[in-house]
Coordinates of C-alpha atoms in Angstrom, one line a residue:
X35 CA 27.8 -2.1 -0.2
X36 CA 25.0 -3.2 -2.7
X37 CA 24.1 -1.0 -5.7
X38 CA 21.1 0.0 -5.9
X39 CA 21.2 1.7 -8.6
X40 CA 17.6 1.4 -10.7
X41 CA 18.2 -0.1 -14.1
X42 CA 20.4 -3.0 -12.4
X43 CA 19.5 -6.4 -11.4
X44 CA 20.1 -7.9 -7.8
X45 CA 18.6 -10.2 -6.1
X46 CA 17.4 -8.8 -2.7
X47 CA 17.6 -11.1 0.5
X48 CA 15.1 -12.9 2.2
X49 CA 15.3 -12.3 5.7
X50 CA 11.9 -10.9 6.1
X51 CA 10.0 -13.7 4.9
X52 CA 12.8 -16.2 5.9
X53 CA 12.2 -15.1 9.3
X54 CA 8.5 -15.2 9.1
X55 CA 8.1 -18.6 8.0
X56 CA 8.8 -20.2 11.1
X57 CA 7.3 -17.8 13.3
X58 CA 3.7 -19.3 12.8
X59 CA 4.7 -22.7 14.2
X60 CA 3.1 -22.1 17.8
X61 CA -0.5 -21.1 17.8
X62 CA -2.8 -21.2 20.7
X63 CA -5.8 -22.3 18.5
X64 CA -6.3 -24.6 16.2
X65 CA -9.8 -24.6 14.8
X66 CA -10.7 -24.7 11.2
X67 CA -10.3 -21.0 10.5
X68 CA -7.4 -20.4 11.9
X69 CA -5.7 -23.2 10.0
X70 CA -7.0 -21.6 6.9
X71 CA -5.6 -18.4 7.9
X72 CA -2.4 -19.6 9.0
X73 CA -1.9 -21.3 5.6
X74 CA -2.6 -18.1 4.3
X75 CA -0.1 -16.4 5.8
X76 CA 2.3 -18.9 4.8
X77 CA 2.2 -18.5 1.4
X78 CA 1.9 -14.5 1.6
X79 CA 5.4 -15.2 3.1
X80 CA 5.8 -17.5 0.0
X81 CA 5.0 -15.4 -2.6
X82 CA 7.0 -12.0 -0.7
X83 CA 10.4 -13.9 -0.4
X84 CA 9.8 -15.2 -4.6
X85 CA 9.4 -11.7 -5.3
X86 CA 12.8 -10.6 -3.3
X87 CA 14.2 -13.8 -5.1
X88 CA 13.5 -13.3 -8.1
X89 CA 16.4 -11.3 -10.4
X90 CA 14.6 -7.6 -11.0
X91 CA 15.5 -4.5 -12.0
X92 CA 15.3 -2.7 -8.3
X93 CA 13.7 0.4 -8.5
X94 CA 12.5 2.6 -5.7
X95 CA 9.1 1.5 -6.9
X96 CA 9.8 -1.6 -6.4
X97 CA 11.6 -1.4 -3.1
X98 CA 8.4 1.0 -1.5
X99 CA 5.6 -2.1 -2.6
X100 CA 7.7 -4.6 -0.4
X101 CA 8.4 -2.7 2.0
X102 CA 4.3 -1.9 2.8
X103 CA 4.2 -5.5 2.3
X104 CA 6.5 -6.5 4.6
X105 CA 4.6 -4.3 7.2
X106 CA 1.4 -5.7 6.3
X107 CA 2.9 -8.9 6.7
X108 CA 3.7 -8.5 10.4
X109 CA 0.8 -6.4 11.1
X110 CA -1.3 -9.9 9.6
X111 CA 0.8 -11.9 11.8
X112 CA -0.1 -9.9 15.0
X113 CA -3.4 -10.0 14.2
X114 CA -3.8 -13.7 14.1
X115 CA -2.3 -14.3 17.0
X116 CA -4.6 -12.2 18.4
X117 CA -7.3 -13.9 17.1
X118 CA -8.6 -10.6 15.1
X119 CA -8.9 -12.8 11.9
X120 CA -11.0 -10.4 10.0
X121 CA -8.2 -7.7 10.1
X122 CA -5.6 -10.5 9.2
X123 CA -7.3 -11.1 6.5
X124 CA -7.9 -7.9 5.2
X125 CA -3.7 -7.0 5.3
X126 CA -3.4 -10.1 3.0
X127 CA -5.8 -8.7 0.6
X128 CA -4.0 -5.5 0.9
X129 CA -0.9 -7.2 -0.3
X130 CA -1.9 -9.4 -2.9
X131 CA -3.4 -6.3 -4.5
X132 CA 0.2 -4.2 -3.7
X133 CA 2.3 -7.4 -5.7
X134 CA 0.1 -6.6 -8.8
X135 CA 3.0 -3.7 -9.2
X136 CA 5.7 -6.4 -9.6
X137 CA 3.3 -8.6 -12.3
X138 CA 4.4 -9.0 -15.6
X139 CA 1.9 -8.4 -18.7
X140 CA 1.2 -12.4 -18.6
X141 CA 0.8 -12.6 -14.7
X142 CA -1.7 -9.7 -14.8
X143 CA -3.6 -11.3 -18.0
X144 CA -3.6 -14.8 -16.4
X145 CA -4.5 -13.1 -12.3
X146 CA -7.4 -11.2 -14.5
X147 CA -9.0 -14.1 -15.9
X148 CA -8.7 -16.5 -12.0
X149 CA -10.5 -13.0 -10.7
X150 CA -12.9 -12.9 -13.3
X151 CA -14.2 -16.3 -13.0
X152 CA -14.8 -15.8 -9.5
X153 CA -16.4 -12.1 -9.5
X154 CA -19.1 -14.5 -11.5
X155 CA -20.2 -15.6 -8.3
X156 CA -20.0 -12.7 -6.8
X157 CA -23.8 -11.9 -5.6
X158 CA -26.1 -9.8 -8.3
X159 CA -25.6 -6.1 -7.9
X160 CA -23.6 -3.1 -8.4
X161 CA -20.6 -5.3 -7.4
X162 CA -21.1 -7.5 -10.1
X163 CA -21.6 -4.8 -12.8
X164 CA -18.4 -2.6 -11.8
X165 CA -16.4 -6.2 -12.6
X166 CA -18.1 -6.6 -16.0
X167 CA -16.8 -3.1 -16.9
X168 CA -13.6 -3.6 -15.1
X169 CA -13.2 -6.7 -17.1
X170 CA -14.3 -4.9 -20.5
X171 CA -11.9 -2.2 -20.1
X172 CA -9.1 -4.4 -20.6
X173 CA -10.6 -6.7 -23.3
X174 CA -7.7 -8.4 -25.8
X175 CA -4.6 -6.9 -23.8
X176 CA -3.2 -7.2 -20.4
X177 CA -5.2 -5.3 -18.0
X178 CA -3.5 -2.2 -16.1
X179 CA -2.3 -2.3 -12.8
X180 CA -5.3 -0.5 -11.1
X181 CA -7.6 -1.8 -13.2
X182 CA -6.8 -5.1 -12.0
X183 CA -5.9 -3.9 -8.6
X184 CA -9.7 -2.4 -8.8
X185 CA -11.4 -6.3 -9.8
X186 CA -9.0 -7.6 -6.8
X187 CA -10.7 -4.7 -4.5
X188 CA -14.1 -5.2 -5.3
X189 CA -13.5 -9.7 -4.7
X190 CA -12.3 -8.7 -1.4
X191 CA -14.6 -6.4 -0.5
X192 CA -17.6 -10.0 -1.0
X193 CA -15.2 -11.5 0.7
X194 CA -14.6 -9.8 4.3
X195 CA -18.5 -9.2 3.9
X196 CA -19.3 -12.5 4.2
X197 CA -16.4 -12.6 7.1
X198 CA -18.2 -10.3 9.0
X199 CA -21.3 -11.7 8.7
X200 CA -20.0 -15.1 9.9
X201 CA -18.2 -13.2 12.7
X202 CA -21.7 -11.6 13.4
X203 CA -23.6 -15.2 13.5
X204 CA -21.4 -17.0 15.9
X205 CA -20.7 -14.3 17.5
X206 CA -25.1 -14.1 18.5
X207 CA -24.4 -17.9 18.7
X208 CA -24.1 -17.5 23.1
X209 CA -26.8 -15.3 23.4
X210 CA -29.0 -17.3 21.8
X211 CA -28.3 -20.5 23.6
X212 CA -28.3 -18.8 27.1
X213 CA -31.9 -17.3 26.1
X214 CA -33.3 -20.4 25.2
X215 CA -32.1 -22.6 27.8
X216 CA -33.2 -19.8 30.5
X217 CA -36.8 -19.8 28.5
X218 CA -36.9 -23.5 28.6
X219 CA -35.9 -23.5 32.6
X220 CA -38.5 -21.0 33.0
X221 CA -41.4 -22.4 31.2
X222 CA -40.6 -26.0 33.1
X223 CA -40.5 -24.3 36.5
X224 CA -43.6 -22.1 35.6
X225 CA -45.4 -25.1 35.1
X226 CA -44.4 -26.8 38.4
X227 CA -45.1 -24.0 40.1
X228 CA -48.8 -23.9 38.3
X229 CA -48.7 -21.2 36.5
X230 CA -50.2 -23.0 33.8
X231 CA -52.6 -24.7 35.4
X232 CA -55.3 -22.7 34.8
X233 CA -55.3 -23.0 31.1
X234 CA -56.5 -26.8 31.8
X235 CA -59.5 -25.9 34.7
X236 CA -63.1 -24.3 33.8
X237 CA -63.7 -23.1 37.3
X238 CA -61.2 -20.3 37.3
X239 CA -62.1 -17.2 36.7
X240 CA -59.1 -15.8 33.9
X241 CA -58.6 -12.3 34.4
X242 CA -56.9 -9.7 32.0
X243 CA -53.8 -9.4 34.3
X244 CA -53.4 -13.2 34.2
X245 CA -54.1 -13.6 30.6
X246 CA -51.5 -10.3 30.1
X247 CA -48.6 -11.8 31.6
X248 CA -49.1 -15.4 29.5
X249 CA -49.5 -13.7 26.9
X250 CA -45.9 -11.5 26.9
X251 CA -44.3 -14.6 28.4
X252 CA -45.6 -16.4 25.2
X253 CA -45.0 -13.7 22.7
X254 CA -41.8 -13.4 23.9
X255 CA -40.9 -17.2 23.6
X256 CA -42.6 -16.7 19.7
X257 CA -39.8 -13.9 19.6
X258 CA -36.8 -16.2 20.6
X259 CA -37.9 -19.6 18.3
X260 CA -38.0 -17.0 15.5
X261 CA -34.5 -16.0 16.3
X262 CA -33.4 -19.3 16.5
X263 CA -35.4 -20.3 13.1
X264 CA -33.8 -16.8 11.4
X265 CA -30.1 -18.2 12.9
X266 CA -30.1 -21.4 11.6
X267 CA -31.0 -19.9 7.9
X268 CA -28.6 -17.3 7.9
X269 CA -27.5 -15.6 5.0
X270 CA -24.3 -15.7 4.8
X271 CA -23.8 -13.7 2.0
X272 CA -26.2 -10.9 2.7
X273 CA -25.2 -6.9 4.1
X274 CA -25.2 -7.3 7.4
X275 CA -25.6 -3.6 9.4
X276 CA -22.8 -2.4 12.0
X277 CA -21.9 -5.1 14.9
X278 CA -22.8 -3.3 17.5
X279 CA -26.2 -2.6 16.2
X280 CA -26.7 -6.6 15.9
X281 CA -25.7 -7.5 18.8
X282 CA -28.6 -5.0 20.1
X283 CA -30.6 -6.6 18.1
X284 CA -30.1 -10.1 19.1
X285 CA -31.4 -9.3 22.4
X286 CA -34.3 -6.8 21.6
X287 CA -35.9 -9.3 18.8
X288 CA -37.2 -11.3 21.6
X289 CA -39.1 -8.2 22.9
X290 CA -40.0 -7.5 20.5
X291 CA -42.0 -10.6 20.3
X292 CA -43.3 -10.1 23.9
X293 CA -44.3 -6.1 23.3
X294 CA -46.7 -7.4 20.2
X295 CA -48.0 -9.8 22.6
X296 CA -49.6 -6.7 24.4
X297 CA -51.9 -5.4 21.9
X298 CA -53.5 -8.8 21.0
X299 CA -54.6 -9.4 24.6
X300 CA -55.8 -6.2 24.9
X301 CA -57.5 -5.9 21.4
X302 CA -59.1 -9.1 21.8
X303 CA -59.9 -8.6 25.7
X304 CA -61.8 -5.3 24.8
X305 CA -63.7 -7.3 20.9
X306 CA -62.2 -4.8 18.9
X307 CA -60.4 -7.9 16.8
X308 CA -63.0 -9.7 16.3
X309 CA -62.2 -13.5 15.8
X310 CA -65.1 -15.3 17.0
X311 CA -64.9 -17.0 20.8
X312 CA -61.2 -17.6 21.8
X313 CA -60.7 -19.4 24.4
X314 CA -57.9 -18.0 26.7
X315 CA -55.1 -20.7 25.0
X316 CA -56.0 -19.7 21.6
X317 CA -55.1 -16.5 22.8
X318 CA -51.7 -17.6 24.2
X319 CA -50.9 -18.7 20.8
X320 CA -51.8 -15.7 18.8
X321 CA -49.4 -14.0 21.1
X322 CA -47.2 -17.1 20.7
X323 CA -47.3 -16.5 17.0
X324 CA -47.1 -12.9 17.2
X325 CA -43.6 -13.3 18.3
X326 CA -42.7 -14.0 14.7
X327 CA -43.6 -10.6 14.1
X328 CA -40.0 -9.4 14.9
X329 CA -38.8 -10.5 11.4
X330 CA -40.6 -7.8 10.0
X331 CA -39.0 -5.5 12.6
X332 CA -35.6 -6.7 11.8
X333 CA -36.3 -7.0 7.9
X334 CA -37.1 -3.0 8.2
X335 CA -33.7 -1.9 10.0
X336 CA -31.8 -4.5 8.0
X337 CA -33.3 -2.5 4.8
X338 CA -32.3 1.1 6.4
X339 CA -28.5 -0.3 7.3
X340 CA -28.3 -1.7 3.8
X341 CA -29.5 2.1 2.6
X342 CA -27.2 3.5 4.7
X343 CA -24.2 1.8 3.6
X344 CA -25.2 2.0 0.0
X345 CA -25.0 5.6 0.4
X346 CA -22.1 5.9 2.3

């Protein structure tokens, strides 16, 4: 039987990460990501079955880190293959924070200063203040386990942020595309059908009711190219609110667009906005550019989630 006996060196065996290794050899998909991720977990494996390698002095301390590592390990693993990268990634984090227990004084001192030059990227903000005093704490010695367990936490934190925000952007990716084709499909048959036509003749009478419904239609195309303009300039960096709540908001910002279309018909129909004479299709493209309105909307609950979270 093997002594386990703290104080004594052994050199524990591999089997867990040994067995890992190959595991990851058949994956269904093979997109950039998941070949990042996948070489990610390979060298978590790496780094675990080093750690079992290397001749220690086993201690129940010791033994407890890789065994929640191991765990995490699998529980990664599981994700992936599942395709639920952002929770993969996350158990890796988790474990290259546990391994800071088995660092020595010069692996700590020499993790502290790879972690420090990338928190200064990190974006400006409480995030980057709590590494400058993270980092000052253990100025001309090793840093302590937490405290660089604690830098380690608040890189990781950026980076499933910005994870989740990518996740979040293609995930609207879909909608978008099946909005603006059906808007496009719309508009053409609209015209065919000559719908439009009277925007071109003098010897139709325009009424409210047909002016209304142009209007909305147009206000809610506005809406849609604003998405489209907001998508393609994302921030990838930025708080981004709960996923749900965005994937609301994907489909409302449209009508949003369309439901501010309402008030400049009506305000203009009745001469309370007073603009001079407007013909009925410089109407159509206030409400067309009306539709860009929905930023603001979005801006505001972007600004309460970001509140929220700050709080929390």
């Amino acid at each position: 039987m093997p002594d386990d006996t703290p104080g004594k060196t052994a050199t524990r065996p591999a089997a867990a990460g040994a067995a890992f290794l190959p595991a990851l050899g058949e994956w269904p998909a093979r997109d950039a990501q998941s070949a990042a991720l996948e070489a990610a977990l390979l060298d978590s494996a790496r780094v675990l079955q080093a750690l079992r390698e290397r001749p220690v002095a086993v201690g129940d301390e010791l033994r407890d880190m890789l065994g929640r590592c191991d765990a995490l390990l699998a529980r990664a693993g599981e994700a992936a293959r599942a395709q639920r990268a952002y929770v993969a990634w996350d158990c890796l984090q988790q474990i290259e924070r546990e391994r800071v227990l088995a660092m020595s004084e010069e692996e700590r001192r020499a993790e502290m200063s790879l972690a420090l030059a990338e928190s200064r990227a990190l974006p400006s903000g409480w995030r980057q203040e709590a590494a400058e005093a993270l980092a000052a704490s253990a100025r001309g010695h090793a840093p302590t386990v937490p405290v660089l367990q604690g830098l380690l936490r608040n890189i990781h934190a950026v980076h499933q942020e910005r994870r989740h925000r990518v996740a979040l952007v293609r995930q609207q990716l879909p909608a978008l595309a099946a909005m603006l084709i059906a808007a496009v499909v719309f508009f053409g048959l609209w015209g065919l059908l000559g719908g439009f036509d009277w925007l071109a003749r003098d010897d139709v009478d325009v009424t409210v009711g047909m002016l209304l419904v142009s209007g909305v239609l147009m206000g809610y195309f506005g809406g849609l190219v604003s998405f489209a303009f907001n998508w393609l300039r994302a921030d990838l960096s930025a708080r981004s609110p709960d996923l749900r709540t965005h994937r609301w908001l994907s489909l409302a910002r449209p009508l949003i667009g369309a439901a501010v279309a309402v008030p400049i018909v009506l305000l203009v129909e009745a001469g309370l906005l007073n603009l001079g004479q407007l013909s009925p299709a410089l109407v159509l493209v206030l409400c067309f550019l009306g539709g860009f309105t929905e930023r603001w909307f979005v801006a505001r609950i972007d600004r309460v989630a970001s509140g929220s979270a700050d709080r929390g």
